[in-house]
CSV table of C-alpha atoms in Angstrom, one decimal:
chain,number,residue,atom,x,y,z
A,1,MET,CA,-221.1,62.1,23.5
A,2,GLU,CA,-222.6,63.7,26.5
A,3,ALA,CA,-225.1,62.6,28.6
A,4,SER,CA,-227.8,65.4,27.9
A,5,SER,CA,-227.8,64.4,24.7
A,6,LEU,CA,-229.7,60.4,25.6
A,7,THR,CA,-231.9,61.9,27.6
A,8,SER,CA,-233.2,64.6,25.8
A,9,PRO,CA,-237.1,63.9,25.0
A,10,SER,CA,-236.7,63.0,29.3
A,11,ARG,CA,-235.2,66.0,30.7
A,12,SER,CA,-238.7,67.9,29.7
A,13,LEU,CA,-240.9,65.5,31.5
A,14,LEU,CA,-239.2,66.7,34.0
A,15,SER,CA,-240.0,70.5,33.9
A,16,LYS,CA,-244.2,69.2,34.5
A,17,PRO,CA,-246.3,68.5,37.3
A,18,ALA,CA,-244.8,65.5,39.2
A,19,SER,CA,-248.1,64.1,38.9
A,20,SER,CA,-247.9,64.4,35.0
A,21,ARG,CA,-243.6,62.7,34.7
A,22,PHE,CA,-244.7,59.7,32.4
A,23,ILE,CA,-243.9,58.7,28.9
A,24,SER,CA,-246.6,60.3,26.5
A,25,PRO,CA,-247.0,57.1,24.1
A,26,SER,CA,-246.5,59.8,21.4
A,27,ILE,CA,-243.0,60.6,22.6
A,28,THR,CA,-241.2,59.7,19.8
A,29,PRO,CA,-237.3,60.5,21.4
A,30,LYS,CA,-234.3,61.7,19.5
A,31,LYS,CA,-232.5,59.7,17.4
A,32,VAL,CA,-229.2,59.7,18.5
A,33,SER,CA,-226.3,58.5,15.9
A,34,PHE,CA,-223.3,56.2,17.0
A,35,SER,CA,-220.3,54.6,16.2
A,36,LYS,CA,-220.8,50.9,14.8
A,37,SER,CA,-218.7,49.7,17.3
A,38,TRP,CA,-221.0,51.1,20.0
A,39,GLU,CA,-224.4,50.6,17.9
A,40,LYS,CA,-223.7,46.7,18.6
A,41,ARG,CA,-222.0,47.6,21.9
A,42,ILE,CA,-225.5,49.4,23.4
A,43,LYS,CA,-228.0,47.8,20.7
A,44,HIS,CA,-229.5,45.4,22.9
A,45,VAL,CA,-230.1,48.1,26.3
A,46,SER,CA,-233.4,50.6,25.5
A,47,PHE,CA,-232.3,54.3,26.5
A,48,LYS,CA,-236.4,54.5,27.1
A,49,VAL,CA,-237.0,56.2,31.0
A,50,MET,CA,-238.4,52.5,33.3
A,51,ALA,CA,-239.2,55.0,36.0
A,52,ILE,CA,-238.5,58.8,38.0
A,53,SER,CA,-237.1,58.7,41.2
A,54,GLN,CA,-239.3,59.1,43.6
A,55,ASN,CA,-237.8,63.0,44.1
A,56,GLY,CA,-237.5,64.0,40.7
A,57,SER,CA,-234.1,64.8,40.5
A,58,GLU,CA,-232.9,62.1,38.2
A,59,PRO,CA,-234.6,59.7,35.4
A,60,ILE,CA,-233.4,55.9,35.9
A,61,VAL,CA,-231.7,54.5,32.6
A,62,PRO,CA,-230.8,50.8,32.5
A,63,VAL,CA,-226.7,49.3,32.6
A,64,ASP,CA,-224.8,48.8,30.2
A,65,ASP,CA,-224.4,45.1,31.2
A,66,SER,CA,-222.9,43.7,27.6
A,67,ILE,CA,-220.4,41.5,27.6
A,68,ASN,CA,-216.9,41.2,25.8
A,69,PRO,CA,-218.2,38.5,22.9
A,70,ARG,CA,-214.8,37.2,22.8
A,71,VAL,CA,-215.3,35.8,26.7
A,72,LYS,CA,-218.8,35.6,26.6
A,73,SER,CA,-218.1,32.6,23.9
A,74,VAL,CA,-215.3,31.1,26.8
A,75,LYS,CA,-217.0,28.4,28.3
A,76,PRO,CA,-216.2,27.4,31.8
A,77,SER,CA,-214.2,24.4,32.5
A,78,LYS,CA,-216.7,21.2,33.2
A,79,THR,CA,-213.4,20.2,35.6
A,80,MET,CA,-213.6,23.0,37.8
A,81,VAL,CA,-217.6,22.5,38.2
A,82,ILE,CA,-218.2,19.1,39.0
A,83,SER,CA,-215.1,19.9,41.4
A,84,ASP,CA,-217.5,22.5,42.9
A,85,HIS,CA,-219.9,20.5,43.0
A,86,ALA,CA,-219.0,17.5,44.5
A,87,THR,CA,-217.3,19.9,47.1
A,88,ALA,CA,-220.6,22.0,48.3
A,89,LEU,CA,-222.1,17.8,48.5
A,90,VAL,CA,-219.2,16.5,50.7
A,91,GLN,CA,-220.0,20.0,52.6
A,92,ALA,CA,-223.6,19.0,52.8
A,93,GLY,CA,-222.2,15.8,54.5
A,94,VAL,CA,-223.3,13.8,51.4
A,95,PRO,CA,-220.2,10.7,50.7
A,96,VAL,CA,-219.2,11.6,47.9
A,97,ILE,CA,-215.6,10.9,46.7
A,98,ARG,CA,-214.0,13.2,44.6
A,99,LEU,CA,-212.4,11.7,41.3
A,100,ALA,CA,-213.1,15.2,39.3
A,101,ALA,CA,-209.6,17.4,39.9
A,102,GLY,CA,-206.3,17.0,38.5
A,103,GLU,CA,-204.6,17.4,42.4
A,104,PRO,CA,-202.0,14.7,43.4
A,105,ASP,CA,-203.4,13.7,47.2
A,106,PHE,CA,-200.1,13.9,48.1
A,107,ASP,CA,-198.4,16.7,51.0
A,108,THR,CA,-195.6,19.0,49.2
A,109,PRO,CA,-193.0,16.8,49.6
A,110,ALA,CA,-191.4,18.9,53.5
A,111,ALA,CA,-188.2,20.6,51.9
A,112,ILE,CA,-190.2,22.6,49.5
A,113,ALA,CA,-192.4,23.0,52.3
A,114,GLU,CA,-189.8,24.6,54.7
A,115,ALA,CA,-188.9,26.2,52.0
A,116,GLY,CA,-191.6,28.2,51.4
A,117,ILE,CA,-191.4,29.1,55.1
A,118,ASN,CA,-188.6,30.0,54.9
A,119,ALA,CA,-188.6,32.5,52.4
A,120,ILE,CA,-191.4,34.1,55.5
A,121,ARG,CA,-189.4,34.3,58.4
A,122,GLU,CA,-187.2,35.4,56.5
A,123,GLY,CA,-188.6,38.4,54.6
A,124,GLN,CA,-188.3,37.0,51.1
A,125,THR,CA,-192.0,38.7,50.3
A,126,ARG,CA,-191.7,41.4,48.3
A,127,TYR,CA,-192.1,41.4,44.5
A,128,THR,CA,-189.9,39.4,42.3
A,129,PRO,CA,-188.7,41.1,38.3
A,130,ASN,CA,-191.5,40.3,36.5
A,131,THR,CA,-190.5,36.9,34.8
A,132,GLY,CA,-188.9,35.9,38.4
A,133,THR,CA,-185.9,35.5,40.1
A,134,MET,CA,-183.2,34.8,38.3
A,135,GLU,CA,-181.8,32.1,40.8
A,136,LEU,CA,-185.1,30.2,40.0
A,137,ARG,CA,-184.4,30.7,36.4
A,138,LYS,CA,-180.6,30.1,36.0
A,139,ALA,CA,-182.4,26.3,38.1
A,140,ILE,CA,-184.2,25.7,35.3
A,141,CYS,CA,-182.3,25.9,32.5
A,142,HIS,CA,-180.4,23.7,34.6
A,143,LYS,CA,-183.0,21.6,34.8
A,144,LEU,CA,-184.1,21.8,30.8
A,145,LYS,CA,-179.8,20.4,30.3
A,146,GLU,CA,-180.0,17.9,31.9
A,147,GLU,CA,-183.3,16.8,32.0
A,148,ASN,CA,-184.3,18.1,28.6
A,149,GLY,CA,-181.5,18.9,26.4
A,150,LEU,CA,-181.8,22.2,26.2
A,151,ASP,CA,-180.0,24.7,26.1
A,152,TYR,CA,-182.2,28.4,27.3
A,153,ALA,CA,-180.6,31.1,28.7
A,154,PRO,CA,-182.8,32.8,32.1
A,155,ASP,CA,-182.8,35.5,29.6
A,156,GLN,CA,-185.0,32.6,27.8
A,157,ILE,CA,-187.3,31.0,31.6
A,158,MET,CA,-190.2,33.1,32.4
A,159,VAL,CA,-191.7,31.7,35.5
A,160,SER,CA,-195.2,32.3,36.3
A,161,ASN,CA,-198.5,31.7,38.7
A,162,GLY,CA,-199.1,28.1,37.0
A,163,ALA,CA,-198.2,26.4,34.1
A,164,LYS,CA,-202.5,27.3,32.9
A,165,GLN,CA,-201.2,31.0,33.2
A,166,CYS,CA,-198.0,30.3,31.1
A,167,VAL,CA,-199.4,28.2,28.4
A,168,LEU,CA,-202.5,31.4,28.0
A,169,GLN,CA,-200.2,34.3,27.4
A,170,ALA,CA,-198.0,32.4,24.3
A,171,VAL,CA,-201.2,31.6,22.7
A,172,LEU,CA,-202.0,35.2,23.2
A,173,ALA,CA,-198.5,36.5,22.3
A,174,VAL,CA,-198.7,34.2,19.1
A,175,CYS,CA,-201.8,33.9,17.6
A,176,SER,CA,-203.4,37.1,16.1
A,177,PRO,CA,-206.9,36.8,14.8
A,178,GLY,CA,-207.9,34.2,12.2
A,179,ASP,CA,-205.3,31.8,13.5
A,180,GLU,CA,-205.5,28.2,13.4
A,181,VAL,CA,-204.8,26.5,16.6
A,182,LEU,CA,-204.9,22.9,15.9
A,183,ILE,CA,-205.3,20.6,19.6
A,184,PRO,CA,-206.2,17.1,19.0
A,185,ALA,CA,-208.9,15.2,21.3
A,186,PRO,CA,-209.1,15.3,23.5
A,187,PHE,CA,-207.8,18.0,24.6
A,188,TYR,CA,-207.0,19.8,28.0
A,189,VAL,CA,-210.3,22.0,28.8
A,190,SER,CA,-208.6,25.0,28.6
A,191,TYR,CA,-206.7,24.8,25.7
A,192,PRO,CA,-209.3,25.9,22.9
A,193,GLU,CA,-211.0,28.8,24.9
A,194,MET,CA,-207.5,30.1,25.1
A,195,ALA,CA,-207.2,29.8,21.7
A,196,ARG,CA,-211.3,31.2,21.2
A,197,LEU,CA,-209.5,33.9,23.9
A,198,ALA,CA,-206.8,34.8,21.8
A,199,ASP,CA,-209.1,35.3,18.5
A,200,ALA,CA,-208.7,32.4,17.2
A,201,GLU,CA,-210.2,29.2,15.5
A,202,PRO,CA,-209.1,26.0,17.3
A,203,ILE,CA,-209.6,22.7,15.1
A,204,ILE,CA,-209.1,19.8,16.9
A,205,LEU,CA,-207.5,16.8,15.8
A,206,PRO,CA,-209.2,14.0,16.4
A,207,THR,CA,-207.5,10.7,17.1
A,208,ASP,CA,-209.4,7.2,19.4
A,209,ILE,CA,-208.1,5.0,21.7
A,210,SER,CA,-207.4,1.6,19.4
A,211,ASP,CA,-203.8,3.8,18.5
A,212,ASN,CA,-203.6,5.7,22.4
A,213,PHE,CA,-205.6,8.9,22.2
A,214,LEU,CA,-202.2,9.7,20.2
A,215,LEU,CA,-201.9,12.5,17.2
A,216,LYS,CA,-201.6,10.3,13.5
A,217,PRO,CA,-199.2,12.1,11.6
A,218,GLU,CA,-201.5,12.2,8.3
A,219,ILE,CA,-204.4,13.4,10.5
A,220,LEU,CA,-201.3,16.2,11.8
A,221,ALA,CA,-200.7,17.3,7.6
A,222,SER,CA,-204.8,16.7,6.7
A,223,LYS,CA,-205.3,20.1,8.2
A,224,LEU,CA,-202.7,21.8,7.4
A,225,SER,CA,-203.7,25.5,6.0
A,226,GLU,CA,-201.9,28.9,5.4
A,227,LYS,CA,-204.0,29.6,8.5
A,228,SER,CA,-202.0,27.1,10.8
A,229,ARG,CA,-200.3,28.9,13.9
A,230,LEU,CA,-199.5,26.2,16.5
A,231,LEU,CA,-200.5,23.7,17.7
A,232,ILE,CA,-200.3,21.3,20.9
A,233,LEU,CA,-198.9,18.6,22.1
A,234,CYS,CA,-199.4,18.0,25.8
A,235,SER,CA,-197.0,14.9,26.8
A,236,PRO,CA,-198.1,12.8,29.3
A,237,SER,CA,-201.6,13.7,28.1
A,238,ASN,CA,-204.4,15.3,30.1
A,239,PRO,CA,-207.0,13.6,30.2
A,240,THR,CA,-205.3,10.2,28.6
A,241,GLY,CA,-202.3,9.3,30.7
A,242,SER,CA,-200.5,9.1,26.6
A,243,VAL,CA,-197.1,9.8,26.4
A,244,TYR,CA,-196.1,10.9,22.8
A,245,PRO,CA,-193.1,8.2,21.8
A,246,LYS,CA,-189.4,9.6,20.1
A,247,GLU,CA,-190.9,8.0,16.5
A,248,LEU,CA,-194.1,10.0,16.7
A,249,LEU,CA,-192.3,13.1,17.7
A,250,GLU,CA,-190.0,13.7,14.9
A,251,GLN,CA,-193.0,12.7,12.5
A,252,ILE,CA,-194.1,14.9,13.7
A,253,ALA,CA,-191.6,17.2,13.8
A,254,ASP,CA,-191.3,16.0,10.0
A,255,ILE,CA,-194.7,17.5,9.2
A,256,VAL,CA,-194.0,21.1,10.3
A,257,ARG,CA,-190.3,22.1,10.1
A,258,LYS,CA,-192.4,22.2,6.5
A,259,HIS,CA,-194.2,25.4,7.4
A,260,PRO,CA,-193.2,28.8,8.1
A,261,ARG,CA,-195.6,29.9,10.3
A,262,LEU,CA,-196.9,26.9,12.7
A,263,LEU,CA,-195.9,26.7,16.1
A,264,VAL,CA,-195.8,24.3,19.0
A,265,LEU,CA,-197.1,24.6,21.8
A,266,SER,CA,-195.7,20.7,24.6
A,267,ASP,CA,-196.8,20.9,27.6
A,268,GLU,CA,-195.1,19.5,29.6
A,269,ILE,CA,-196.7,19.7,32.9
A,270,TYR,CA,-197.0,16.1,33.8
A,271,GLU,CA,-193.5,15.2,32.5
A,272,HIS,CA,-192.2,13.1,35.3
A,273,ILE,CA,-195.3,11.1,36.0
A,274,ILE,CA,-194.5,8.4,34.2
A,275,PHE,CA,-194.1,4.7,33.8
A,276,SER,CA,-191.4,3.2,32.9
A,277,PRO,CA,-190.7,1.4,30.1
A,278,ALA,CA,-192.3,5.1,28.7
A,279,LYS,CA,-189.8,8.0,28.4
A,280,HIS,CA,-190.7,11.5,28.1
A,281,ILE,CA,-189.1,13.6,24.6
A,282,SER,CA,-189.4,16.9,24.5
A,283,ILE,CA,-189.8,17.6,20.7
A,284,ALA,CA,-187.8,20.9,21.3
A,285,SER,CA,-185.0,18.9,21.7
A,286,LEU,CA,-185.0,17.6,17.7
A,287,PRO,CA,-183.8,18.3,15.0
A,288,GLY,CA,-185.2,22.0,13.5
A,289,MET,CA,-187.8,22.3,17.0
A,290,TYR,CA,-185.8,24.4,18.9
A,291,ASP,CA,-186.8,28.1,17.0
A,292,ARG,CA,-190.9,27.1,16.6
A,293,THR,CA,-191.5,25.3,20.4
A,294,LEU,CA,-193.0,27.8,23.4
A,295,THR,CA,-191.7,24.2,25.9
A,296,VAL,CA,-194.3,24.5,29.5
A,297,ASN,CA,-194.3,23.3,32.4
A,298,GLY,CA,-194.3,23.6,36.7
A,299,PHE,CA,-194.5,22.1,39.6
A,300,SER,CA,-197.5,21.8,40.3
A,301,LYS,CA,-198.3,18.2,39.9
A,302,ALA,CA,-194.9,16.4,40.5
A,303,PHE,CA,-194.0,17.5,43.7
A,304,ALA,CA,-197.9,18.4,44.9
A,305,MET,CA,-197.3,22.1,44.0
A,306,THR,CA,-201.2,22.8,43.2
A,307,GLY,CA,-202.1,25.7,45.6
A,308,TRP,CA,-198.8,27.1,45.3
A,309,ARG,CA,-199.2,28.6,41.7
A,310,LEU,CA,-196.3,28.0,39.4
A,311,GLY,CA,-195.3,27.4,36.6
A,312,TYR,CA,-192.8,28.1,33.4
A,313,LEU,CA,-192.2,28.4,30.0
A,314,ALA,CA,-188.8,28.9,27.3
A,315,CYS,CA,-188.9,29.5,24.1
A,316,PRO,CA,-186.8,31.9,21.6
A,317,LYS,CA,-186.1,35.4,23.1
A,318,HIS,CA,-188.0,36.9,21.3
A,319,PHE,CA,-191.2,35.6,21.7
A,320,LEU,CA,-190.3,35.1,26.7
A,321,SER,CA,-190.7,39.1,26.0
A,322,ALA,CA,-193.9,39.0,23.6
A,323,CYS,CA,-195.6,36.6,26.9
A,324,ALA,CA,-193.4,38.9,29.7
A,325,LYS,CA,-194.8,41.8,29.0
A,326,LEU,CA,-198.2,40.2,29.1
A,327,GLN,CA,-197.3,39.0,32.1
A,328,SER,CA,-196.0,42.8,33.7
A,329,GLN,CA,-199.6,44.2,32.4
A,330,ASN,CA,-201.8,41.1,33.9
A,331,THR,CA,-200.7,39.4,36.9
A,332,SER,CA,-196.6,41.0,37.7
A,333,GLY,CA,-194.1,38.2,38.7
A,334,ALA,CA,-195.2,34.6,41.4
A,335,SER,CA,-195.5,34.7,44.8
A,336,SER,CA,-191.3,35.5,45.9
A,337,ILE,CA,-192.6,32.6,48.5
A,338,SER,CA,-193.9,30.0,45.9
A,339,GLN,CA,-190.8,30.7,43.5
A,340,LYS,CA,-188.4,30.0,47.1
A,341,ALA,CA,-189.6,26.1,47.4
A,342,GLY,CA,-189.0,26.2,43.6
A,343,LEU,CA,-185.9,26.7,43.8
A,344,ALA,CA,-185.9,24.3,46.5
A,345,ALA,CA,-188.4,21.4,44.2
A,346,LEU,CA,-186.0,22.1,41.1
A,347,ASN,CA,-182.3,21.3,44.1
A,348,LEU,CA,-184.6,17.4,44.8
A,349,GLY,CA,-182.6,15.9,41.9
A,350,TYR,CA,-182.8,14.2,38.6
A,351,ALA,CA,-187.1,14.1,38.1
A,352,GLY,CA,-187.7,15.4,41.2
A,353,GLY,CA,-185.3,13.5,43.0
A,354,GLU,CA,-186.7,9.9,45.7
A,355,ALA,CA,-189.8,12.3,46.7
A,356,VAL,CA,-191.4,12.5,43.0
A,357,ALA,CA,-190.2,8.1,42.4
A,358,THR,CA,-192.4,8.1,45.9
A,359,MET,CA,-195.7,9.8,44.8
A,360,VAL,CA,-194.7,7.8,40.5
A,361,LYS,CA,-194.9,4.6,42.7
A,362,ALA,CA,-197.7,5.4,44.2
A,363,PHE,CA,-199.4,6.0,40.9
A,364,ARG,CA,-198.3,3.9,38.8
A,365,GLU,CA,-200.2,0.6,42.3
A,366,ARG,CA,-203.6,2.5,41.7
A,367,ARG,CA,-203.2,2.6,37.8
A,368,ASP,CA,-202.6,-0.9,38.1
A,369,PHE,CA,-205.1,-1.3,39.9
A,370,LEU,CA,-207.9,0.3,38.1
A,371,VAL,CA,-207.3,-1.1,34.9
A,372,LYS,CA,-207.2,-4.2,36.2
A,373,SER,CA,-211.4,-3.3,37.5
A,374,PHE,CA,-212.5,-1.2,34.7
A,375,ARG,CA,-211.9,-3.9,32.0
A,376,ASP,CA,-213.2,-6.6,34.9
A,377,LEU,CA,-216.7,-4.4,33.5
A,378,PRO,CA,-218.5,-5.4,30.7
A,379,GLY,CA,-219.2,-3.1,27.2
A,380,VAL,CA,-215.3,-0.4,28.9
A,381,LYS,CA,-213.0,0.1,26.2
A,382,ILE,CA,-210.2,1.2,27.9
A,383,SER,CA,-207.3,2.4,26.5
A,384,GLU,CA,-203.3,1.5,29.8
A,385,PRO,CA,-202.0,5.1,30.1
A,386,GLN,CA,-197.8,5.4,30.8
A,387,GLY,CA,-198.7,9.1,33.0
A,388,ALA,CA,-199.7,11.2,34.2
A,389,PHE,CA,-202.4,10.7,36.8
A,390,TYR,CA,-205.9,9.6,34.7
A,391,LEU,CA,-208.1,6.8,33.4
A,392,PHE,CA,-210.3,8.3,29.9
A,393,ILE,CA,-212.6,5.6,29.5
A,394,ASP,CA,-215.2,4.8,26.7
A,395,PHE,CA,-218.2,3.6,28.3
A,396,SER,CA,-220.4,5.1,25.0
A,397,SER,CA,-221.0,1.3,24.2
A,398,HIS,CA,-224.3,2.0,27.7
A,399,TYR,CA,-225.1,5.0,26.6
A,400,GLY,CA,-229.1,3.9,25.4
A,401,SER,CA,-229.3,2.3,28.8
A,402,GLU,CA,-231.9,3.4,31.4
A,403,VAL,CA,-231.9,3.5,35.1
A,404,GLU,CA,-235.2,2.6,36.7
A,405,GLY,CA,-235.5,6.3,38.7
A,406,PHE,CA,-233.5,8.5,36.0
A,407,GLY,CA,-234.0,8.0,33.2
A,408,VAL,CA,-232.3,7.6,29.8
A,409,ILE,CA,-228.4,7.1,29.8
A,410,LYS,CA,-227.5,9.8,26.9
A,411,ASP,CA,-223.9,11.3,26.3
A,412,SER,CA,-221.3,10.8,28.3
A,413,GLU,CA,-222.4,14.2,30.9
A,414,SER,CA,-226.3,12.5,32.0
A,415,LEU,CA,-223.4,8.8,32.7
A,416,CYS,CA,-222.2,11.7,34.5
A,417,ARG,CA,-224.6,12.6,36.3
A,418,PHE,CA,-226.0,9.3,36.9
A,419,LEU,CA,-222.5,7.9,39.3
A,420,LEU,CA,-222.5,10.8,41.1
A,421,ASP,CA,-226.9,10.5,41.9
A,422,LYS,CA,-226.5,6.6,42.4
A,423,ALA,CA,-223.2,5.6,43.0
A,424,GLN,CA,-221.1,8.8,44.6
A,425,VAL,CA,-218.9,9.1,43.0
A,426,ALA,CA,-217.9,12.3,40.9
A,427,LEU,CA,-216.2,12.0,37.3
A,428,VAL,CA,-215.4,14.8,34.1
A,429,PRO,CA,-217.8,13.6,31.4
A,430,GLY,CA,-215.9,12.8,28.0
A,431,ASP,CA,-217.0,15.8,25.9
A,432,ALA,CA,-214.7,18.6,28.3
A,433,PHE,CA,-212.7,17.5,26.1
A,434,GLY,CA,-213.6,16.5,22.8
A,435,ASP,CA,-214.9,13.2,22.6
A,436,ASP,CA,-217.9,12.0,24.3
A,437,ARG,CA,-217.3,8.7,24.1
A,438,CYS,CA,-216.1,8.3,26.8
A,439,ILE,CA,-214.8,9.6,31.2
A,440,ARG,CA,-212.2,10.4,32.7
A,441,ILE,CA,-211.2,9.7,36.0
A,442,SER,CA,-208.9,10.9,38.4
A,443,TYR,CA,-206.3,9.0,40.5
A,444,ALA,CA,-204.5,10.8,43.1
A,445,ALA,CA,-206.5,9.5,45.9
A,446,SER,CA,-206.0,6.6,47.7
A,447,LEU,CA,-206.4,3.4,47.0
A,448,THR,CA,-208.6,2.9,49.0
A,449,THR,CA,-210.5,5.2,48.4
A,450,LEU,CA,-210.3,3.7,44.8
A,451,GLU,CA,-211.3,0.9,45.9
A,452,THR,CA,-214.4,2.5,47.4
A,453,ALA,CA,-215.1,4.0,44.5
A,454,MET,CA,-214.6,0.8,41.8
A,455,ASN,CA,-216.6,-1.0,43.9
A,456,ARG,CA,-219.5,1.7,44.1
A,457,ILE,CA,-219.2,2.5,40.3
A,458,LYS,CA,-219.1,-1.2,39.3
A,459,GLU,CA,-223.1,-1.0,41.6
A,460,ALA,CA,-224.3,1.5,40.1
A,461,MET,CA,-223.5,0.2,36.2
A,462,ALA,CA,-225.5,-3.6,37.1
A,463,LEU,CA,-227.9,-0.9,37.4
A,464,LEU,CA,-228.2,-0.6,33.9
A,465,LYS,CA,-230.5,-2.0,31.6
A,466,PRO,CA,-229.2,-2.4,28.2
A,467,PRO,CA,-230.5,-0.4,24.4
A,468,VAL,CA,-233.5,-2.4,23.2
A,469,THR,CA,-232.7,-3.0,20.1
A,470,VAL,CA,-235.2,-2.5,17.4
């Protein structure tokens, strides 16, 4: 459509003397026909001339600032918002203890860091193949075989810029508009938003703290329909730290196998951060699940490599090819330097060797301290996590309480605002994870820091006046 057809009323105005250039109420703009798709995009835009430039050359027309409806439906990550806010407070001199972000406080193990440094020094700084270097993909295949009982070839592996990218590309690749993505709650904050980006519908499956936030098979069965396309499981879980035992995974697999369209995306990024006697099981290793499972893992959590941005996907070749097409038109391959570092990480030994075991031991000590401390707080429910580095704590008995100078604690968000204000501790409200009864605390911080945070939280909670019972 030519621009002249959009501005014909105003063009006649430009032929008038400058002193008489204005929009007359009697002028009726020429009617313009648009396709339905364009009508949706511009229905909020007025094509009246808002002003005439000083030199009279062209009218000033409003810009169409519409946003793709699919993108508008996506909510910002609350964990990132809170982490950024807490960081800003620290930079402003406020002594906030940041326990919101899911990031290990350890340095990347020296052997891994040195491999990255050497890659730079040796000039290994160019593009790699889209799905990752062959040496890294072969190493990932070896890891999956030895540690998870999964037999993949390099052309079934794709290396990406973090596990999150793998999850998103998998969802986009296998889901069609109108499909349903089944997500147990509490969930990682990005899962529902990724489903919406694929124009699929997130179906939230409730769990309960009394069941350690693990999905009951009967709940899954009751929510399945012909639209069900993808079940997302995260074990060990963010935000709860729950680990799915083999027996429960077998029951879930029995249900999944009865539905030809239903696939499983298994997010195993916290695999190595697990506390005995719990054991990690890859659902793809169970009978009949290999061909319908997309397994995601990475290096950020276990190897303290969050900034290196390196994850990987393992799945049947036809799914992998679809994800690879997306990546080729999106970011292309992951950083060559990070891939060299990732190779060094996999060479540390089974399950990350001593370097990872040392970090896991520290995480367990911190977990034990916080579990005992929160159990001493009245009105708090807690499920002891078996992995990852989070506690997901039920504070809902305190909702309705009032604090002088703050107001009423109505929900998880107001509780976290209160603790940030009064205790100067940054936590994440549970509603971000689909359970408003709880808040998430990350224990990826030193034991000394956690002790200080716990003292502040106890002092702040003592300020709460119990809700009035009518």
